[in-house]
mmCIF file with all atom_site columns, C-alpha atoms in Angstrom:
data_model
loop_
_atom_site.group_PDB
_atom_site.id
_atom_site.type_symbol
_atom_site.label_atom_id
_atom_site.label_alt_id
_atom_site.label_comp_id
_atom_site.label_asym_id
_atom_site.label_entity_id
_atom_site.label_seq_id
_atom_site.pdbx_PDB_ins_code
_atom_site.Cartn_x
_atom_site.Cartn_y
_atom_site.Cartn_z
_atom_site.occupancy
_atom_site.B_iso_or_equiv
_atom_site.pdbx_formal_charge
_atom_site.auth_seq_id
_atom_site.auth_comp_id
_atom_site.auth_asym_id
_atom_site.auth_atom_id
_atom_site.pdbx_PDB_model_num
ATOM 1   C CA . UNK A 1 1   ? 22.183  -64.394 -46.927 1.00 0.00 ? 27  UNK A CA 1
ATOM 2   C CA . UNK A 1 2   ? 20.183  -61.058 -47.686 1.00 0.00 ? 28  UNK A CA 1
ATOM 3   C CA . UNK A 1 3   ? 19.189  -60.122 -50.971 1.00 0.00 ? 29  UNK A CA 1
ATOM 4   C CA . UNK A 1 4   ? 19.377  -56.206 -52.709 1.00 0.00 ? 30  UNK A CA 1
ATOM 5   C CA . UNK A 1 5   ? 16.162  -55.261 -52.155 1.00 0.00 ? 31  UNK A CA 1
ATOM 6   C CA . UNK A 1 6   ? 16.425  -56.790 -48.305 1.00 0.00 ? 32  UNK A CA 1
ATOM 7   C CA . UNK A 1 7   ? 19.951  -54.535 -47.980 1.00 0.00 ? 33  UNK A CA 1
ATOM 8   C CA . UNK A 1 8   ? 18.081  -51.386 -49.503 1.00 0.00 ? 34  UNK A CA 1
ATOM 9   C CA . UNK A 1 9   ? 15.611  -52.122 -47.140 1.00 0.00 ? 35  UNK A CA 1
ATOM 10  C CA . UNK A 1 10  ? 18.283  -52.537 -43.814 1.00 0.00 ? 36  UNK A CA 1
ATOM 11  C CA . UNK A 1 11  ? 19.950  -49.421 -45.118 1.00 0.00 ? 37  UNK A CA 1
ATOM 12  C CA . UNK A 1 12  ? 17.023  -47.061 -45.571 1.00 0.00 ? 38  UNK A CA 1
ATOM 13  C CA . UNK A 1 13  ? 15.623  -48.663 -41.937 1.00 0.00 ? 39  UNK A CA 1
ATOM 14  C CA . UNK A 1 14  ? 19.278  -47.644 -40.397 1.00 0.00 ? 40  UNK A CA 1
ATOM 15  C CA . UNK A 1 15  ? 19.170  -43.952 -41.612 1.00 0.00 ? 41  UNK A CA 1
ATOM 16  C CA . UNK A 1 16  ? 15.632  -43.502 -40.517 1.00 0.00 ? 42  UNK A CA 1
ATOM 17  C CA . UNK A 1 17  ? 16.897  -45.293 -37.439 1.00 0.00 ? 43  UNK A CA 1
ATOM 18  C CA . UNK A 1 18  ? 19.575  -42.821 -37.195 1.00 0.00 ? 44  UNK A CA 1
ATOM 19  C CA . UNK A 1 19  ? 17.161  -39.733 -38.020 1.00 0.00 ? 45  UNK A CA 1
ATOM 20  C CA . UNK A 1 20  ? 14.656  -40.850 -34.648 1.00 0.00 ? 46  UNK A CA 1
ATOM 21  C CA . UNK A 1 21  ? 17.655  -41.065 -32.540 1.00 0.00 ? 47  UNK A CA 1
ATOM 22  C CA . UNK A 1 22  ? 18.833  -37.913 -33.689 1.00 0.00 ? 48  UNK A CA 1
ATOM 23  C CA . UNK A 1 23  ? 14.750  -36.382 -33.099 1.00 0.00 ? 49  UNK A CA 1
ATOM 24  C CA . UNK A 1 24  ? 14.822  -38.390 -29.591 1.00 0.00 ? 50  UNK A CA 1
ATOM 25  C CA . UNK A 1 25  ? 18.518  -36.847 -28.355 1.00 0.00 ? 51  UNK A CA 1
ATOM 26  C CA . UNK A 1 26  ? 16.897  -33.124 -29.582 1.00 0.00 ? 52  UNK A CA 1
ATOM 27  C CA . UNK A 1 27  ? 13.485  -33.773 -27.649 1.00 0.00 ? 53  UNK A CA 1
ATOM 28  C CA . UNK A 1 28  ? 15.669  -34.854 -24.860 1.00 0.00 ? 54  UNK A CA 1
ATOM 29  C CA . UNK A 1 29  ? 17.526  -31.943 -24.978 1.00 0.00 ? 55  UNK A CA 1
ATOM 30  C CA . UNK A 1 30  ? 14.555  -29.778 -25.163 1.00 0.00 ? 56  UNK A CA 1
ATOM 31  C CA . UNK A 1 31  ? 12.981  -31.918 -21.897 1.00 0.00 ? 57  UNK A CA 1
ATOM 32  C CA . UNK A 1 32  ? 15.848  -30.782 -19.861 1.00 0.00 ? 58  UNK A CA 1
ATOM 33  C CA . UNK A 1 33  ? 15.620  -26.920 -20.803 1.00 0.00 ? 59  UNK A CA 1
ATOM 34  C CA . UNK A 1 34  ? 12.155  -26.398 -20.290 1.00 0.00 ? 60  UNK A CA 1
ATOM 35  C CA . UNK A 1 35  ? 13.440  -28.219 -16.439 1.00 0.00 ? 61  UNK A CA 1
ATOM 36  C CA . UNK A 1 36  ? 15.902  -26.177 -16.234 1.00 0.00 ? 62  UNK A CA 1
ATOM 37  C CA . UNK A 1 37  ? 13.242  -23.480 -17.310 1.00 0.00 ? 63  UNK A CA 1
ATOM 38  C CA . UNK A 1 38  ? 10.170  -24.448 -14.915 1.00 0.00 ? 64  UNK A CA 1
ATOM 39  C CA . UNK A 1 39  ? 13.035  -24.300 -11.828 1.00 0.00 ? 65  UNK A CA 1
ATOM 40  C CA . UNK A 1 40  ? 14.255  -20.805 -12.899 1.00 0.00 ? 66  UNK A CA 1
ATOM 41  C CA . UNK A 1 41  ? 10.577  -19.907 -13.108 1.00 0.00 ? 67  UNK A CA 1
ATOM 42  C CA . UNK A 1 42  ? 9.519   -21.540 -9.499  1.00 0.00 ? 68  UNK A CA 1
ATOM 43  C CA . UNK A 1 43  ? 12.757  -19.540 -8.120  1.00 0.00 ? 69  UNK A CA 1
ATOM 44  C CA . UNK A 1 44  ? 11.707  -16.205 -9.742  1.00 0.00 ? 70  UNK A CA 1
ATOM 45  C CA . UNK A 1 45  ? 7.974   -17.148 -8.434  1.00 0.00 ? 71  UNK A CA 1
ATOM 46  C CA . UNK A 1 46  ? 9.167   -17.319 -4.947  1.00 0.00 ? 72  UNK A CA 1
ATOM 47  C CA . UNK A 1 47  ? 11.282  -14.031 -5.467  1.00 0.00 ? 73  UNK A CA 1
ATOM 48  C CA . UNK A 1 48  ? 8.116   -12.297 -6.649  1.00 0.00 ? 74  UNK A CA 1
ATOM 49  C CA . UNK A 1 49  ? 5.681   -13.745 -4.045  1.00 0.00 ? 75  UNK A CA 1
ATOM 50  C CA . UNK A 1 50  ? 7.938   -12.556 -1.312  1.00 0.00 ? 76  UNK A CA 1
ATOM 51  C CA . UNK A 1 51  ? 8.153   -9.114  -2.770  1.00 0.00 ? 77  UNK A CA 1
ATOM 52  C CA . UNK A 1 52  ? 4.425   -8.854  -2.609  1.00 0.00 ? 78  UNK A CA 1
ATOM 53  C CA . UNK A 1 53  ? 4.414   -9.917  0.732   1.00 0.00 ? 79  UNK A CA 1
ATOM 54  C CA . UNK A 1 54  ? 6.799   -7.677  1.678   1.00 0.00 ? 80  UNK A CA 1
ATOM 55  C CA . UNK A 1 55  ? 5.023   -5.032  -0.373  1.00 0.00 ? 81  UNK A CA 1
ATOM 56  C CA . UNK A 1 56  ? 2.106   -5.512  1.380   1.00 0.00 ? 82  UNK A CA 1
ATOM 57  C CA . UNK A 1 57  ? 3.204   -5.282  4.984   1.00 0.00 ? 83  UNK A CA 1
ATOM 58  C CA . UNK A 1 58  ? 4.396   -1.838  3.369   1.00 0.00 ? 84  UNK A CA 1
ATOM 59  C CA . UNK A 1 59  ? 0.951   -0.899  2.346   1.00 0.00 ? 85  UNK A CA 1
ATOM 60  C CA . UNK A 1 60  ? -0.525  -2.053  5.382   1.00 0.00 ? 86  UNK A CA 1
ATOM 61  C CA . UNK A 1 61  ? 1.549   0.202   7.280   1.00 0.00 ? 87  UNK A CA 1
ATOM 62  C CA . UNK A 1 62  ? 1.036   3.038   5.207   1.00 0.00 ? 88  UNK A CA 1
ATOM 63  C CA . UNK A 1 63  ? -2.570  2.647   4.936   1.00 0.00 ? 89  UNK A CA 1
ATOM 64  C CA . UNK A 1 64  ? -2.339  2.717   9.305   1.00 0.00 ? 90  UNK A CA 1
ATOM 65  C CA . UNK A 1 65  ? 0.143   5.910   8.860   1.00 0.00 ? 91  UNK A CA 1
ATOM 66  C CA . UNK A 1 66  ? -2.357  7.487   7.139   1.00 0.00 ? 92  UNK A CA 1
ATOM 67  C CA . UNK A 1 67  ? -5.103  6.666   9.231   1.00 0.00 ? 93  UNK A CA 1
ATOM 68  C CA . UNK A 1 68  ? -2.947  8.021   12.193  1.00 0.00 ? 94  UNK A CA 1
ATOM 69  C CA . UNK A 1 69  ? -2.860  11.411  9.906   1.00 0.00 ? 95  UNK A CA 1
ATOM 70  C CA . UNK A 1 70  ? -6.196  11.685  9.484   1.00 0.00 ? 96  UNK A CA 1
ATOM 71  C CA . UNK A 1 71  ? -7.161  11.002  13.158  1.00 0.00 ? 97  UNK A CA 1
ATOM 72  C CA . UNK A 1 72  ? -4.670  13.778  13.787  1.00 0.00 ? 98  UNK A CA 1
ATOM 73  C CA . UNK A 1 73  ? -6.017  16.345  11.180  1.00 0.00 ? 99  UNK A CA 1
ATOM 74  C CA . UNK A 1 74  ? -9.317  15.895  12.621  1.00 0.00 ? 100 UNK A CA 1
ATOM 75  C CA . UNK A 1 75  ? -8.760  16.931  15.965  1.00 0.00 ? 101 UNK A CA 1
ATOM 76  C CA . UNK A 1 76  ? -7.072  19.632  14.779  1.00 0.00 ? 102 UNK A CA 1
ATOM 77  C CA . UNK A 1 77  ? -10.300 20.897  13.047  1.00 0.00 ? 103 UNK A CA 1
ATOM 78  C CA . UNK A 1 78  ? -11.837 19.969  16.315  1.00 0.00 ? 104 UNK A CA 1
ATOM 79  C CA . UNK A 1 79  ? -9.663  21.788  18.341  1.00 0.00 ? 105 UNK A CA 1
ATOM 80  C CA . UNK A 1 80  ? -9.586  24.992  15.211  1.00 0.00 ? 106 UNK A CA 1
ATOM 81  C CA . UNK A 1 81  ? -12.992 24.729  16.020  1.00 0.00 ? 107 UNK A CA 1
ATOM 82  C CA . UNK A 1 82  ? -13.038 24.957  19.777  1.00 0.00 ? 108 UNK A CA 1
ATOM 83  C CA . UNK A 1 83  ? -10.263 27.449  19.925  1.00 0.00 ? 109 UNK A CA 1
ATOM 84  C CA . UNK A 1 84  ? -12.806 30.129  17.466  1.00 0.00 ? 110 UNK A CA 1
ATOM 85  C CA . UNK A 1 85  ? -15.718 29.383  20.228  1.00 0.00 ? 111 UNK A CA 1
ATOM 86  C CA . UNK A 1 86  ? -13.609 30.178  22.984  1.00 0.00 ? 112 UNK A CA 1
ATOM 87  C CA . UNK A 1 87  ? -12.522 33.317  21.530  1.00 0.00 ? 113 UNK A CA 1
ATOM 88  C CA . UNK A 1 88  ? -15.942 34.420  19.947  1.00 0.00 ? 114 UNK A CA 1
ATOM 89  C CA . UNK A 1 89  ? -16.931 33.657  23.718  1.00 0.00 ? 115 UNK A CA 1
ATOM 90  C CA . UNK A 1 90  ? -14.406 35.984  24.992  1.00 0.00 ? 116 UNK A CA 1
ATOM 91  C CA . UNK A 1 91  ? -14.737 38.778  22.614  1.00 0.00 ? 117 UNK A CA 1
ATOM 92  C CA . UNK A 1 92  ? -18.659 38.615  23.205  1.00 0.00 ? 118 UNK A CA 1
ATOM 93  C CA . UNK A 1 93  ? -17.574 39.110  27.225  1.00 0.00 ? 119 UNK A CA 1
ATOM 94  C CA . UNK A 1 94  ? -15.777 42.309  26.701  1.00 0.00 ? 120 UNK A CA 1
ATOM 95  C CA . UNK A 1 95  ? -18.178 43.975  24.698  1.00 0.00 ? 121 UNK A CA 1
ATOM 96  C CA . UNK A 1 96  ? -20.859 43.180  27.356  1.00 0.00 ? 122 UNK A CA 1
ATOM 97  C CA . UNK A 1 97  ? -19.088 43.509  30.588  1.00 0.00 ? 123 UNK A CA 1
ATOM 98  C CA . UNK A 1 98  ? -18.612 47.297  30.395  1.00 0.00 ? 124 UNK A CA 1
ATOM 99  C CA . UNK A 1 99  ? -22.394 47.754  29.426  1.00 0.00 ? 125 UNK A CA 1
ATOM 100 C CA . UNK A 1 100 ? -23.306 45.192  32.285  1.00 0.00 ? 126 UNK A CA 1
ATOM 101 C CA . UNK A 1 101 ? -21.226 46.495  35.450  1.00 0.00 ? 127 UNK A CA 1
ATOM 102 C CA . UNK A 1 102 ? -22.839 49.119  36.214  1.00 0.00 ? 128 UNK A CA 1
ATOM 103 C CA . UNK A 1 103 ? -25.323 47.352  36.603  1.00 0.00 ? 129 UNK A CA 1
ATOM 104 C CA . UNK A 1 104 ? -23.633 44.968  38.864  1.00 0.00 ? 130 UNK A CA 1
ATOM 105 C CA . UNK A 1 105 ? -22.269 47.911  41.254  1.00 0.00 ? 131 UNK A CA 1
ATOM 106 C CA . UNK A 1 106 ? -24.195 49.460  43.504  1.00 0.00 ? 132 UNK A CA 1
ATOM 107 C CA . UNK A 1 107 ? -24.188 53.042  42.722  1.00 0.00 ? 133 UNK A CA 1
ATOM 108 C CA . UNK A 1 108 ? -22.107 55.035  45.729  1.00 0.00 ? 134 UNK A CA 1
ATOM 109 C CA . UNK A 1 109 ? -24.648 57.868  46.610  1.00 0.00 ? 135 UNK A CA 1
ATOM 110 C CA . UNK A 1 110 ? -22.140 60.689  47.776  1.00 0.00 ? 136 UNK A CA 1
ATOM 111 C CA . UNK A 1 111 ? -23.303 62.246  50.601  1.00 0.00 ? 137 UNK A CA 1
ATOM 112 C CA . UNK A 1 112 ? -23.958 66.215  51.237  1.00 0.00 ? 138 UNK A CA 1
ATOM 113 C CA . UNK A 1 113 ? -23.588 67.003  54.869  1.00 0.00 ? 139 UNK A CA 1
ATOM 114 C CA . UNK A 1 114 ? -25.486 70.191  55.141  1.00 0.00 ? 140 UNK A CA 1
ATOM 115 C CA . UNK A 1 115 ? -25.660 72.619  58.223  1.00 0.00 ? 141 UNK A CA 1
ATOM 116 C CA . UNK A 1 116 ? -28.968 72.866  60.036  1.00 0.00 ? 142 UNK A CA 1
ATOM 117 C CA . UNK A 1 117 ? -29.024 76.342  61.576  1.00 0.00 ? 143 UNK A CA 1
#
């Protein structure tokens, strides 16, 4: 039926047979881990995109806290600034009023009643 060299031939074709379905099994094996892989990494994706989100609603508030600050430091200033008029103002007052009062009042002429004789 077959000859030697045709058996040599069968054999050697069986073991190289064997060998590719031995490759194919590992490449199949290595198709299913990177799956397994690319789903862990999509997970962990969606895990890290909702941090950010969630970091950056953080920020955002933050960002409006500090805005808040600032509004309020200024009108502190403003009001530092207001508050050192108003007394300058003041203190300007009473050093002037007591020069500027007599002034003001009428000076009372006392009067001498004085016997005609």
């Amino acid at each position: 039926m077959f000859s030697q060299d045709q058996r040599i031939q069968l054999a050697v074709l069986q073991e190289r047979f064997k060998a590719h379905e031995q490759i194919i099994e590992k490449v199949d094996t290595a198709i299913q881990t990177l799956s397994e892989t690319n789903q862990n990494i999509c997970k962990m994706l969606a895990v890290h995109d909702e941090r950010i989100t969630v970091q950056a609603k953080v920020d955002e508030d933050i960002c409006k806290k500090v805005d808040d600050i600032e509004g309020k430091i200024d009108n502190l200033y403003k009001f530092r600034w207001q508050a050192g008029a108003i007394v300058a103002f003041v203190v300007f007052l009473v050093g002037i009023i007591p020069k500027v009062i007599p002034f003001l009042t009428p000076s009372q002429n006392s009067g001498n009643i004085e016997r005609s004789k």
